Short mmCIF file of C-alpha atoms and ligand atoms in Angstrom, two decimals:
data_model
loop_
_atom_site.label_atom_id
_atom_site.label_comp_id
_atom_site.label_asym_id
_atom_site.label_seq_id
_atom_site.Cartn_x
_atom_site.Cartn_y
_atom_site.Cartn_z
CA MET A 1 -67.61 177.60 112.74
CA ALA A 2 -71.64 178.91 113.00
CA TYR A 3 -74.24 176.59 111.91
CA SER A 4 -76.24 177.39 109.06
CA VAL A 5 -79.86 177.16 107.70
CA PRO A 6 -79.31 174.72 105.15
CA ASP A 7 -80.94 176.55 101.36
CA LEU A 8 -84.42 175.16 100.28
CA THR A 9 -84.00 171.87 97.82
CA TYR A 10 -87.25 173.34 96.73
CA ALA A 11 -89.43 176.19 96.19
CA PHE A 12 -91.73 177.77 98.82
CA ASP A 13 -94.56 176.96 96.79
CA ALA A 14 -93.66 173.37 95.37
CA LEU A 15 -95.05 171.80 98.73
CA GLU A 16 -99.06 173.40 98.29
CA PRO A 17 -101.40 172.75 98.83
CA HIS A 18 -100.49 171.23 100.94
CA ILE A 19 -98.76 172.99 103.13
CA ASP A 20 -99.24 176.37 101.63
CA ALA A 21 -96.31 178.41 99.94
CA ARG A 22 -95.66 181.33 102.76
CA THR A 23 -95.78 178.51 105.39
CA THR A 24 -92.97 177.66 103.43
CA GLU A 25 -91.78 180.56 104.33
CA ILE A 26 -91.55 181.71 107.24
CA HIS A 27 -90.47 177.73 108.64
CA HIS A 28 -87.43 178.05 106.74
CA ASP A 29 -86.42 181.75 106.55
CA LYS A 30 -87.77 182.87 110.75
CA HIS A 31 -88.64 180.67 112.60
CA HIS A 32 -85.03 177.68 111.90
CA ALA A 33 -83.20 181.14 110.89
CA ALA A 34 -83.72 181.98 115.47
CA TYR A 35 -83.05 178.70 116.19
CA VAL A 36 -80.16 178.50 114.13
CA ALA A 37 -79.18 182.14 115.22
CA ASN A 38 -80.04 181.22 119.47
CA LEU A 39 -78.14 178.79 119.46
CA ASN A 40 -75.34 180.40 117.82
CA ALA A 41 -75.61 183.11 120.45
CA ALA A 42 -74.99 179.55 123.16
CA LEU A 43 -72.19 178.62 121.87
CA GLU A 44 -69.81 181.20 121.20
CA GLY A 45 -66.51 181.44 121.43
CA SER A 46 -66.81 177.21 122.58
CA ASP A 47 -65.86 174.51 120.90
CA TRP A 48 -68.59 172.85 121.05
CA MET A 49 -69.69 174.62 117.42
CA ASP A 50 -67.19 172.58 115.42
CA ARG A 51 -69.43 169.30 116.37
CA PRO A 52 -71.75 167.93 114.17
CA ILE A 53 -75.04 169.39 115.60
CA ASP A 54 -76.40 165.96 116.70
CA ASP A 55 -72.90 165.02 118.83
CA VAL A 56 -74.06 168.50 120.52
CA LEU A 57 -77.30 167.04 120.97
CA GLN A 58 -76.19 163.05 123.00
CA ASN A 59 -73.60 165.62 124.70
CA LEU A 60 -75.88 167.96 126.67
CA ASP A 61 -75.01 167.27 129.84
CA ALA A 62 -71.41 168.27 128.93
CA ILE A 63 -72.47 171.89 128.43
CA PRO A 64 -72.06 174.42 130.53
CA GLU A 65 -75.10 174.40 132.53
CA ASP A 66 -76.00 178.50 131.92
CA LYS A 67 -76.24 176.89 128.41
CA ARG A 68 -77.91 173.88 127.99
CA THR A 69 -81.17 175.46 127.92
CA ALA A 70 -80.93 177.55 125.08
CA VAL A 71 -78.78 174.68 123.26
CA ARG A 72 -81.27 172.00 123.47
CA ASN A 73 -83.87 174.21 122.96
CA ASN A 74 -82.40 175.46 120.04
CA GLY A 75 -80.17 173.37 118.66
CA GLY A 76 -83.05 170.40 119.07
CA GLY A 77 -84.47 173.15 116.56
CA HIS A 78 -82.35 173.06 114.31
CA ALA A 79 -81.77 169.20 113.84
CA ASN A 80 -85.33 168.99 113.70
CA HIS A 81 -86.36 171.30 110.51
CA THR A 82 -82.87 170.48 108.66
CA LEU A 83 -84.27 166.76 108.36
CA PHE A 84 -88.21 168.37 107.96
CA TRP A 85 -86.92 169.63 104.76
CA GLU A 86 -84.75 166.99 103.63
CA ILE A 87 -87.37 164.52 103.67
CA MET A 88 -90.44 166.24 101.97
CA GLY A 89 -89.86 167.27 98.11
CA PRO A 90 -92.56 168.07 95.66
CA ASN A 91 -92.73 164.49 94.49
CA GLY A 92 -93.68 162.77 97.20
CA GLY A 93 -96.42 160.92 98.38
CA GLY A 94 -96.82 157.24 97.44
CA ASP A 95 -95.63 154.01 99.22
CA PRO A 96 -91.52 153.86 100.07
CA SER A 97 -90.70 151.22 98.83
CA GLY A 98 -87.44 148.62 99.14
CA ALA A 99 -85.79 147.00 102.31
CA LEU A 100 -88.17 150.03 103.86
CA GLY A 101 -91.20 149.06 102.43
CA ASP A 102 -90.55 145.08 104.62
CA ALA A 103 -89.39 147.04 107.19
CA ILE A 104 -92.86 149.24 107.49
CA SER A 105 -94.93 145.92 106.67
CA GLU A 106 -92.70 143.79 109.00
CA LYS A 107 -93.03 145.87 112.30
CA PHE A 108 -96.90 147.75 111.14
CA GLY A 109 -98.59 146.19 109.02
CA GLY A 110 -98.48 148.37 106.61
CA LEU A 111 -97.92 151.81 105.27
CA ALA A 112 -101.91 152.63 106.76
CA ASP A 113 -101.09 151.05 109.69
CA LEU A 114 -97.83 153.61 110.63
CA ARG A 115 -99.23 156.16 109.16
CA SER A 116 -102.32 155.88 111.85
CA ALA A 117 -99.38 155.65 114.60
CA VAL A 118 -97.97 158.48 113.61
CA ASN A 119 -100.58 160.50 113.25
CA ASP A 120 -101.80 159.52 116.23
CA ALA A 121 -98.86 160.34 118.24
CA GLY A 122 -98.51 163.73 116.84
CA VAL A 123 -102.44 164.74 117.75
CA LYS A 124 -101.81 163.41 120.70
CA ARG A 125 -98.82 165.47 121.95
CA PHE A 126 -100.29 168.15 123.76
CA GLY A 127 -99.59 172.18 123.73
CA SER A 128 -96.30 171.81 120.27
CA GLY A 129 -93.46 169.17 119.54
CA TRP A 130 -92.84 167.28 116.79
CA THR A 131 -93.66 162.67 115.95
CA TRP A 132 -91.59 160.17 114.92
CA LEU A 133 -90.20 157.38 113.07
CA VAL A 134 -87.50 156.21 114.34
CA TRP A 135 -84.49 154.03 114.01
CA ASP A 136 -84.30 152.63 117.58
CA GLY A 137 -81.04 150.71 117.54
CA SER A 138 -83.27 147.85 115.95
CA GLY A 139 -85.82 148.14 114.08
CA LEU A 140 -88.77 150.74 113.33
CA ALA A 141 -90.61 152.59 116.31
CA VAL A 142 -93.24 155.82 116.56
CA GLU A 143 -93.15 158.73 119.45
CA SER A 144 -93.18 162.15 119.71
CA THR A 145 -90.93 164.48 121.90
CA PRO A 146 -91.90 167.80 123.22
CA ASN A 147 -90.34 171.14 122.34
CA GLN A 148 -87.24 170.61 119.85
CA ASP A 149 -86.77 167.83 122.00
CA THR A 150 -85.29 165.16 119.51
CA PRO A 151 -85.01 161.23 119.46
CA VAL A 152 -80.59 162.08 118.55
CA MET A 153 -81.24 163.34 122.69
CA ASP A 154 -81.77 159.23 122.95
CA GLY A 155 -79.26 157.11 121.20
CA LYS A 156 -82.53 157.56 118.68
CA THR A 157 -82.10 158.18 114.77
CA PRO A 158 -84.68 160.31 112.91
CA LEU A 159 -86.21 158.40 109.92
CA LEU A 160 -89.49 160.93 109.48
CA GLY A 161 -90.49 163.49 111.63
CA ILE A 162 -93.05 166.23 111.69
CA ASP A 163 -92.87 169.29 113.01
CA VAL A 164 -96.49 168.90 114.85
CA TRP A 165 -96.12 173.13 115.99
CA GLU A 166 -98.68 175.59 115.60
CA HIS A 167 -96.28 177.45 112.99
CA ALA A 168 -96.16 174.49 111.05
CA TYR A 169 -99.79 174.04 110.10
CA TYR A 170 -102.03 177.37 111.30
CA LEU A 171 -101.91 179.61 108.62
CA ASN A 172 -103.91 177.02 106.52
CA TYR A 173 -105.17 174.48 109.16
CA GLN A 174 -105.62 176.75 112.03
CA ASN A 175 -106.41 174.36 114.65
CA ARG A 176 -107.25 171.31 112.66
CA ARG A 177 -103.51 169.63 113.49
CA PRO A 178 -105.35 165.90 112.42
CA ASP A 179 -105.85 167.14 108.05
CA TYR A 180 -102.04 168.63 108.72
CA LEU A 181 -100.67 165.22 108.99
CA GLU A 182 -103.19 163.02 106.89
CA ALA A 183 -102.75 165.56 104.12
CA TRP A 184 -98.71 166.09 105.21
CA TRP A 185 -97.54 162.71 103.66
CA ASN A 186 -97.95 163.89 100.00
CA VAL A 187 -95.50 165.98 100.56
CA VAL A 188 -92.93 163.24 102.31
CA ASP A 189 -90.15 162.04 100.39
CA TRP A 190 -89.29 158.53 100.40
CA ASP A 191 -86.39 158.24 98.79
CA ALA A 192 -84.80 160.75 101.29
CA VAL A 193 -86.64 158.76 104.56
CA SER A 194 -84.65 155.45 102.65
CA ALA A 195 -81.67 156.14 102.18
CA ARG A 196 -81.57 157.55 106.06
CA PHE A 197 -82.96 154.04 106.54
CA ASP A 198 -80.22 152.55 104.59
CA ALA A 199 -77.38 154.48 106.87
CA ALA A 200 -78.80 154.18 110.32
CA ARG A 201 -79.47 150.40 110.15
CA GLY A 202 -75.56 149.74 108.52
MN1 MN B 1 -91.33 174.32 113.36
#
């Protein structure tokens, strides 16, 4: 079965003023859709299409060599954007509560420190990529990846990820990636991030 772009659970303008409606529309309907179309084209006719995308990304070495780069880039793009839409929302921001809030305080000192670490990794990512809060198997960690690579490829579970490709912010922020990263925390859906945390640590 072919992969598909998940519908947004909110309107294109629901993340304004932090992420403008036009950016969200193009990002979801054009960029994410292109990753899915290219992923489906690369895997057409193979059994890989019946596997969850994370399984595919954890087994890139088993993908035929002539398709591997396309699957890495476009499968990563599909997985990363699916997560991105899920962990944002119109009533976002504030503080994480419960076990996730406790774990963030324990590991980083507090939410402000986590934000600084994630934003710093995003600012320092040269070119295009993502900055992440992950569950690494035993605890929380912050990292960044180039292009559409994902921590899933290293067996980690991304809990929160911010797209720092220019297409994610350029209409509103132009070259001001740090301003976009600061504003992004107003749209994070901590309930969704907490659900991922609870599932990851078991
Ligand atoms: Mn993107």
